[in-house]
XYZ file of C-alpha atoms in Angstrom:
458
model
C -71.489 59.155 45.054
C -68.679 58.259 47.428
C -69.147 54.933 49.351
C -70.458 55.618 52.070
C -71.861 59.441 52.223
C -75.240 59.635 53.435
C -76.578 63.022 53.209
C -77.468 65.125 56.546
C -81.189 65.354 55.273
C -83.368 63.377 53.011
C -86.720 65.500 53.863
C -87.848 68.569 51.799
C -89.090 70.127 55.136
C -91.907 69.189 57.590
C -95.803 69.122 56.756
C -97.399 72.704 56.235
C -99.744 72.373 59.522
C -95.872 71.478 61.462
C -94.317 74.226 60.039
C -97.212 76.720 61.202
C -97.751 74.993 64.778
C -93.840 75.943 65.175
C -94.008 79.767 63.741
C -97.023 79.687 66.021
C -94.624 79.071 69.114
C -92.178 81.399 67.949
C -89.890 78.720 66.937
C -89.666 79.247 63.116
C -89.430 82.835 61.836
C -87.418 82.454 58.756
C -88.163 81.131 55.233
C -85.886 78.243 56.176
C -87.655 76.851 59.566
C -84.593 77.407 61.323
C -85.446 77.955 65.101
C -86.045 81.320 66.959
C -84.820 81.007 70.417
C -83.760 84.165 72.707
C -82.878 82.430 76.491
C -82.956 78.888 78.326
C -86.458 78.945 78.520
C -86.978 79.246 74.853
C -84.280 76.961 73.698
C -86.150 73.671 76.114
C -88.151 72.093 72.864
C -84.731 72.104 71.337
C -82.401 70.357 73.666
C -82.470 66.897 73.140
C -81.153 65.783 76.799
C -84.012 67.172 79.033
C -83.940 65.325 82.021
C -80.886 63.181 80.926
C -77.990 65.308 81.269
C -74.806 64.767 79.639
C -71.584 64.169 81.993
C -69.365 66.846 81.875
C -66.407 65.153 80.392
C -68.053 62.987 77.623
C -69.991 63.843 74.163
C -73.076 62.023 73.149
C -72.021 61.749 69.246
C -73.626 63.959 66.788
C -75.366 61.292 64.606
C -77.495 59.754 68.095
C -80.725 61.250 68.536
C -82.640 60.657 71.970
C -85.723 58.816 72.064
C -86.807 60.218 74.658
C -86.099 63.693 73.796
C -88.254 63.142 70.809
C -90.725 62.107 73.097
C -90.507 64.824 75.048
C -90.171 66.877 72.242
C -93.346 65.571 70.654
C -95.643 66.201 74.454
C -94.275 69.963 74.608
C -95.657 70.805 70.666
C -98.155 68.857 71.000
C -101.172 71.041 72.331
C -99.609 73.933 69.745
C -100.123 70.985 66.750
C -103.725 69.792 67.973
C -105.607 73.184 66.439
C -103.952 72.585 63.343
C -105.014 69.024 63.066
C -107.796 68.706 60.423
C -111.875 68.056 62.186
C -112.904 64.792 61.543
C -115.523 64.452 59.052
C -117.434 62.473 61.766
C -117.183 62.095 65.588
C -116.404 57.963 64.693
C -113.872 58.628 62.930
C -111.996 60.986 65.539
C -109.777 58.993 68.450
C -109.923 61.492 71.107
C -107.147 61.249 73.504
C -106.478 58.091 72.257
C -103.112 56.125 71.109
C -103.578 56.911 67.366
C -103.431 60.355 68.100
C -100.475 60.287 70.262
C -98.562 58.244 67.444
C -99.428 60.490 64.636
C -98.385 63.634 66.567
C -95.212 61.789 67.625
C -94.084 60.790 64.337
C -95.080 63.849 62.333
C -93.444 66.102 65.058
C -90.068 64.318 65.534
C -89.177 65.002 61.976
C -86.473 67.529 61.327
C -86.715 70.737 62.469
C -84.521 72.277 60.938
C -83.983 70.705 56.871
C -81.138 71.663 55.023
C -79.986 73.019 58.075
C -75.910 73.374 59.295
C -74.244 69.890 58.927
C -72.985 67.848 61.853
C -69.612 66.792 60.932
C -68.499 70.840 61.215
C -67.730 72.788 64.103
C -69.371 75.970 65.681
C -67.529 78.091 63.032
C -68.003 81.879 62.605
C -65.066 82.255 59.927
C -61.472 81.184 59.699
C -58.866 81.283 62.272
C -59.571 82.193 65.460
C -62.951 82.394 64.304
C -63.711 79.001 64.146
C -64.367 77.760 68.235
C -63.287 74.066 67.116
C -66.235 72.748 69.309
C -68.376 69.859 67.490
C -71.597 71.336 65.864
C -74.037 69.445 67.665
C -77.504 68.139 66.699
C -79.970 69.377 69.707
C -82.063 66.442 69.015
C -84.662 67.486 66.607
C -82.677 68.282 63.476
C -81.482 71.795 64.442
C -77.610 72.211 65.514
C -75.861 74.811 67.735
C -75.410 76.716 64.208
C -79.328 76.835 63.308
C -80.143 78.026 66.481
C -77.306 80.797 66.756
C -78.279 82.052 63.086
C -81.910 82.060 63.448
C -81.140 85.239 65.391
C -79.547 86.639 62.394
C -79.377 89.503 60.828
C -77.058 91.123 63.675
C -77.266 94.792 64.534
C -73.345 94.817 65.016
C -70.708 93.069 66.327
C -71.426 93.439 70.379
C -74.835 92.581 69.601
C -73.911 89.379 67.788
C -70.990 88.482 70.512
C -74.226 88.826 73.143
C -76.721 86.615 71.569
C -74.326 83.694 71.026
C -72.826 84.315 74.447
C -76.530 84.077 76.147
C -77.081 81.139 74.061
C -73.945 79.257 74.889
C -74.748 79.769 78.472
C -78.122 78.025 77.842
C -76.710 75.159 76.321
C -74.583 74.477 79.187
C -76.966 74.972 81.624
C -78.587 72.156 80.198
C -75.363 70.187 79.788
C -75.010 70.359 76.196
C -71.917 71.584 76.072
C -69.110 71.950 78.636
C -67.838 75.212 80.151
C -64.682 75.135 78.258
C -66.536 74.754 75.076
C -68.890 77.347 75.810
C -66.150 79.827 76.636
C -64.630 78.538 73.100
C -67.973 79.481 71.179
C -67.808 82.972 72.791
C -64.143 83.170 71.994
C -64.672 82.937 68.678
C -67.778 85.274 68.633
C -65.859 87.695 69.741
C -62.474 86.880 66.922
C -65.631 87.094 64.467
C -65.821 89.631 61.575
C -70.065 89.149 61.869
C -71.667 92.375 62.444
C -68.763 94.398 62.404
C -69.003 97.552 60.200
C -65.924 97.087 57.344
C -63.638 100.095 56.857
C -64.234 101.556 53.626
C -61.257 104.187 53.306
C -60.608 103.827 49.436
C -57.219 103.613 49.176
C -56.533 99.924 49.272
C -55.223 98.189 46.390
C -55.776 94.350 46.021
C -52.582 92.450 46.496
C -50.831 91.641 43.540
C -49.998 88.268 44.294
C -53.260 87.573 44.807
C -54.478 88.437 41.881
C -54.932 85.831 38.663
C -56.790 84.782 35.753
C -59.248 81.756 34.860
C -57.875 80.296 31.922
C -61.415 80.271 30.511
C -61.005 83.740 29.318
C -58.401 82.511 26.857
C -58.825 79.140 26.161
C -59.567 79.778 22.239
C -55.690 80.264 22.247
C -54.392 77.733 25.087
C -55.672 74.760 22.767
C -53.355 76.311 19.896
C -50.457 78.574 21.213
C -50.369 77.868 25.076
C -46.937 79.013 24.964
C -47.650 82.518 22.967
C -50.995 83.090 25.863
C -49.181 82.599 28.801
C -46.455 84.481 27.994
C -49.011 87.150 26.734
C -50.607 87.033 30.219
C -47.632 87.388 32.474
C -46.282 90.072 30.141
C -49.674 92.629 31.397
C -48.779 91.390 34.902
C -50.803 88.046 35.850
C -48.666 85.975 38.391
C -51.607 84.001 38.764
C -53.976 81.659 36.732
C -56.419 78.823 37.196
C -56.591 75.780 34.068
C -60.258 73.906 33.873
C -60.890 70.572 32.129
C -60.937 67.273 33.592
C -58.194 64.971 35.029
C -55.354 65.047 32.266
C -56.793 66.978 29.936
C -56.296 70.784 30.058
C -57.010 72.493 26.800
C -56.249 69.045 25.260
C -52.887 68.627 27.384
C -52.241 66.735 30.346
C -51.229 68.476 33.451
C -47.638 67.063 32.932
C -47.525 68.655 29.779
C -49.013 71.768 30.803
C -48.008 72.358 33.609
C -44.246 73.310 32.465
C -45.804 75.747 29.938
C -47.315 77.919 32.602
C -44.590 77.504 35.394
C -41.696 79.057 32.709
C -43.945 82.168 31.687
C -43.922 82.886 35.257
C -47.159 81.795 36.898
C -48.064 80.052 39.526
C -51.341 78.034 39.569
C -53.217 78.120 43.080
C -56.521 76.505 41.729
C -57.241 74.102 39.182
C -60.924 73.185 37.697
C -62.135 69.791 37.299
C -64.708 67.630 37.129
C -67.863 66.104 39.671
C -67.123 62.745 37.956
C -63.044 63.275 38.588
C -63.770 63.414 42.433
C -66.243 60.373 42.445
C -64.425 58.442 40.229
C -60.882 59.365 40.045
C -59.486 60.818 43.535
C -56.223 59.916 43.019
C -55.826 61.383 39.565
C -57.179 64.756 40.877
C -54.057 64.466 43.766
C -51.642 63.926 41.024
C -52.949 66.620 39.134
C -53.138 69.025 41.497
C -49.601 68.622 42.618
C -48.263 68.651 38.966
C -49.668 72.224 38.938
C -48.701 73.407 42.521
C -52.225 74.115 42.971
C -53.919 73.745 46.813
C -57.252 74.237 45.689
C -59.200 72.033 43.171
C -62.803 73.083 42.194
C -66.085 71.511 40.532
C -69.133 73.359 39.407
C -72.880 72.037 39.690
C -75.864 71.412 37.458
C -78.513 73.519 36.916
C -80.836 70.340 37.039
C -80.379 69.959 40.845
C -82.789 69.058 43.307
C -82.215 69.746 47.041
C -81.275 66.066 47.369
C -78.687 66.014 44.651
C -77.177 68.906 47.153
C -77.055 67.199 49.477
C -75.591 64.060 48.078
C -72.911 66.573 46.293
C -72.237 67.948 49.964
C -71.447 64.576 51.381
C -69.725 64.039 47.934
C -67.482 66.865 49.002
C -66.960 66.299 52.722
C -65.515 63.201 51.980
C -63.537 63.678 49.251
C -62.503 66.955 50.723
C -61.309 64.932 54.175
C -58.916 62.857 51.602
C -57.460 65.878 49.888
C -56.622 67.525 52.970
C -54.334 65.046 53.956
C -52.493 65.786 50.725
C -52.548 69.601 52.059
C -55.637 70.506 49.459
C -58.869 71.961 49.338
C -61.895 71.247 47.357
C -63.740 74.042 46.877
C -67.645 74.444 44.962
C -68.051 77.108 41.871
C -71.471 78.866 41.859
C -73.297 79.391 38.255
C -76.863 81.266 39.053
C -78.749 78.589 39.311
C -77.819 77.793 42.971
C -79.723 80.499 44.345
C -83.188 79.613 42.596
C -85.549 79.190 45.907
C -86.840 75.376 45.971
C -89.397 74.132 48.271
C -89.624 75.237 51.707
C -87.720 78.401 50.238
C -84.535 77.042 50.735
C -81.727 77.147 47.848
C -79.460 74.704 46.789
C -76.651 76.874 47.340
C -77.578 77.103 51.093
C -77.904 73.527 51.115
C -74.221 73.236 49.931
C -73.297 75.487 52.399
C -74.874 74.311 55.438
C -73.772 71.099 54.932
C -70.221 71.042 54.107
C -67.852 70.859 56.650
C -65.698 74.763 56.733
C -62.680 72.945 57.676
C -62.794 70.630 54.797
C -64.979 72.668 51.950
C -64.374 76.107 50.224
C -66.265 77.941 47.922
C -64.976 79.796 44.575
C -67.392 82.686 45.007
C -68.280 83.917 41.211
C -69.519 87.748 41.562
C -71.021 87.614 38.019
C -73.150 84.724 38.240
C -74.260 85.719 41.715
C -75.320 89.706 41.101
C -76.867 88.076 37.535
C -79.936 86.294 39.495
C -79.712 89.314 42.481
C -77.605 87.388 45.119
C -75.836 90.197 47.040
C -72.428 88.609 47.328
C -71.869 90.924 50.389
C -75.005 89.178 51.986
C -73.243 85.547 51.023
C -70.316 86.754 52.783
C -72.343 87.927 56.115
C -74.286 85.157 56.055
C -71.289 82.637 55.773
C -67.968 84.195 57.103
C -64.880 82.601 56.518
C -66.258 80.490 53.377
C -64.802 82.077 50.568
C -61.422 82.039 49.504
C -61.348 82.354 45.716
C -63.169 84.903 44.064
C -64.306 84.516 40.094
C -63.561 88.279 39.282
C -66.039 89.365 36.306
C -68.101 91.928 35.585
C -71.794 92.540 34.191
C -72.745 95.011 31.139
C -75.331 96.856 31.491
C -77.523 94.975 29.057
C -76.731 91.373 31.646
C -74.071 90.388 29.363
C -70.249 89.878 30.353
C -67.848 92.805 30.652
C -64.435 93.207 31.351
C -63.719 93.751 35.278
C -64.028 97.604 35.861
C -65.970 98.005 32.913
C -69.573 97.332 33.841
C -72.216 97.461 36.653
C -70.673 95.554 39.662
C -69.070 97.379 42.494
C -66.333 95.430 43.389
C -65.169 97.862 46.098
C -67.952 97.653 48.075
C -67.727 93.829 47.965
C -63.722 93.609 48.327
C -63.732 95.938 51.997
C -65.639 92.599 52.697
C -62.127 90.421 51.918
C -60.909 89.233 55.433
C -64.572 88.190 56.407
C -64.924 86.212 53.374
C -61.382 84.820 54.275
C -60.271 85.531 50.207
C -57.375 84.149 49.359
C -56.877 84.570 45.311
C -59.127 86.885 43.523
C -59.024 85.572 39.407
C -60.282 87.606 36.824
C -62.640 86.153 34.177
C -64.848 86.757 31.197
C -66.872 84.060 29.506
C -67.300 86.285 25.879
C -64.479 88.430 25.723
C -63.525 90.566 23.628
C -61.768 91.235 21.302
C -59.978 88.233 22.096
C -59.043 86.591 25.487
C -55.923 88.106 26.189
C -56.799 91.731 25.371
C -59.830 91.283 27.635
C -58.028 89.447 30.341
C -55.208 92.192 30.499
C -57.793 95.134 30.236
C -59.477 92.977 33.324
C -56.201 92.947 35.084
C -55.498 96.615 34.299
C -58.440 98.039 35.944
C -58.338 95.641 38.762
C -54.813 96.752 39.622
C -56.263 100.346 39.472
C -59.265 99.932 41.770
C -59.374 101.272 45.278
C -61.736 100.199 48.205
């Protein structure tokens, strides 16, 4: 772990009879405890600086929680808590009214709110561009950000409906001097340059750019280890201008990227993404610059472990805001590859993949978005991309048999179209074709992939 990343959260999620005191107050109506608030009046529990507003010109920082909005916090649950607190088994053993009780509320109530909820070190950020308002996500004082409350109104109706609800809730949070009127106006700015709720044109005549288009060098790397040369002159020959080498630092199909990357630069291909290791970021930062810029590539991705608990997401979140901070100065990105297991529900029904999400900073953190693995444990990679605009610029391209089992893109059971008129919301940048078992080999699956991909209209 870097030195000096501390995860957003370190709690699971709050004690069952919390959790149900809060749904009871309309607080909580998702499987995530994020909060349910529809005006000013609802959002008071929330907002840490009742009765000690913030000056107009300054920002309380985002890691300082008020002790006296927790206190406040604690009075205004508190009656909602007390029928879910268990009898005493006799009248002796029961303080009534009494400082124990007033502790034990206090300290089980002022934990978070909102766990695994939208990080801190983002911004209010509906998608890329204009989308993103640039204002500081803010922690209202119990755990829950501007971002938890805003999507705990989700799903949207459409677009107007969307722009509304985070309009009225902007205007709450300034009313209680949360945020300033030129942020506010920011936050509804960018509502309204938002892609969320917004029906997608679906005319089915638009071809995916060609430029845009590549290939993981997974699919073929039986043959890079042997005849680099031959396979990436293979692949640019069927029309790839694009592909994406995996190993670790220095060692690409047994090459290092000085070695390599000459090979794939004089068959013609340029290499936007490159796929390395957890243990390269941690360990050797520098190594994964140098690399990166050998190959040209602004993008540099990692894939998780299927042995993952929510904490080890979180610590890999903070792994990647900070690392990702560092590589942006060097004008690259550090983006996460999903396998399936990211979207198994954990406890409090929250999924590590969410966890990843939430708490990586947009402006620092991509995500390579694999279709396959998604659609394989019933993740609707449309949902993903309404759920978290603006997050996904590379796309692992690969398609499902029938039986489950790996097909060549156009060949099996995914409908790419209906996920591609989805593009600018997901902010795509490269979309790479792939196939873990091809067949027969790895280039005549990769250029079939290509083929069809080339031919498909959305």
């Amino acid at each position: 772990m870097v030195a000096g990343c501390v995860p957003r959260h370190h709690r699971p999620g709050r004690p069952i009879r919390q959790r149900e005191a809060a749904r009871a107050l309309g607080l909580v109506r998702d499987p995530h405890y994020l909060p349910h608030t529809t005006s000013a009046r609802n959002l008071q529990p929330f907002l840490v600086y009742l009765g000690e507003p913030m000056p107009s010109d300054s920002v309380r920082p985002s890691h300082i929680r008020s002790r006296r909005a927790r206190q406040l916090l604690a009075t205004s649950l508190a009656a909602a808590l007390l029928p879910f607190t268990p009898a005493p088994a006799s009248a002796a053993e029961a303080p009534t009214n009494g400082p124990g009780t007033a502790v034990a509320l206090t300290t089980q109530i002022t934990e978070d709110a909102c766990p695994w909820g939208y990080t801190t070190s983002s911004t209010v950020f509906f998608g890329q561009d204009q989308a993103n308002s640039g204002v500081p996500n803010r922690d209202l004082g119990n755990g829950c950000t501007i971002m938890d409350v805003i999507w705990a109104e989700a799903p949207f109706a459409n677009h107007g409906r969307f722009v509304s609800t985070v309009s009225g809730l902007a205007n709450a949070l300034q009313q209680d001097d949360l945020i300033t009127k030129e942020e506010r106006r920011s936050i509804v700015r960018a509502a309204a340059h938002s892609e969320i709720g917004s029906t997608q044109p679906a005319p089915g005549t638009r071809a995916l750019p060609d430029d845009r288009i590549g290939l993981v060098l997974y699919t073929v790397r039986a043959t890079m280890a042997t005849a680099p040369e031959a396979t990436l002159g293979a692949l640019a020959a069927c029309g790839y201008r694009n592909a994406e080498p995996s190993g670790a630092v220095n060692n690409f199909y047994g090459r290092t990227a000085t070695a390599l990357a000459p090979l794939v630069a004089d068959a013609g291909l340029s290499v936007p993404s490159i796929g390395i290791g957890l243990g390269d970021l941690r360990n050797n930062l520098h190594g994964v610059i140098a690399n990166a810029r050998t190959f040209g590539a602004k993008y540099v991705r990692i894939s998780g472990s299927g042995s993952w608990g929510l904490h080890d997401y979180a610590e890999v979140a903070a792994t990647l805001n900070a690392v990702g901070a560092e590589l942006k100065q060097a004008g690259i990105t550090v983006a996460y590859h999903n396998h399936g297991f990211e979207f198994t529900t954990q406890s409090g029904g929250v999924r590590g993949y969410d966890v990843l999400v939430r708490e990586t900073d947009p402006n620092l953190v991509a995500m390579e978005l694999d279709l396959y693995w998604a659609v394989s444990v019933g993740a609707d990679p449309v949902d993903l991309i309404q759920q978290y605009p603006g997050r996904f610029p590379l796309f692992h391209v690969k398609d499902m048999a029938a039986d489950g089992s790996f097909a060549d893109v156009g060949e099996g059971v995914i409908d790419f179209a209906r996920i591609f008129v989805h593009s600018t919301m997901a902010g795509v940048d490269y979309y790479l074709t792939e196939n873990d078992s091809p067949r027969p080999d790895g280039v005549s699956s990769a250029c079939d992939s290509y083929a069809n991909l080339r031919a498909l209209r959305y």
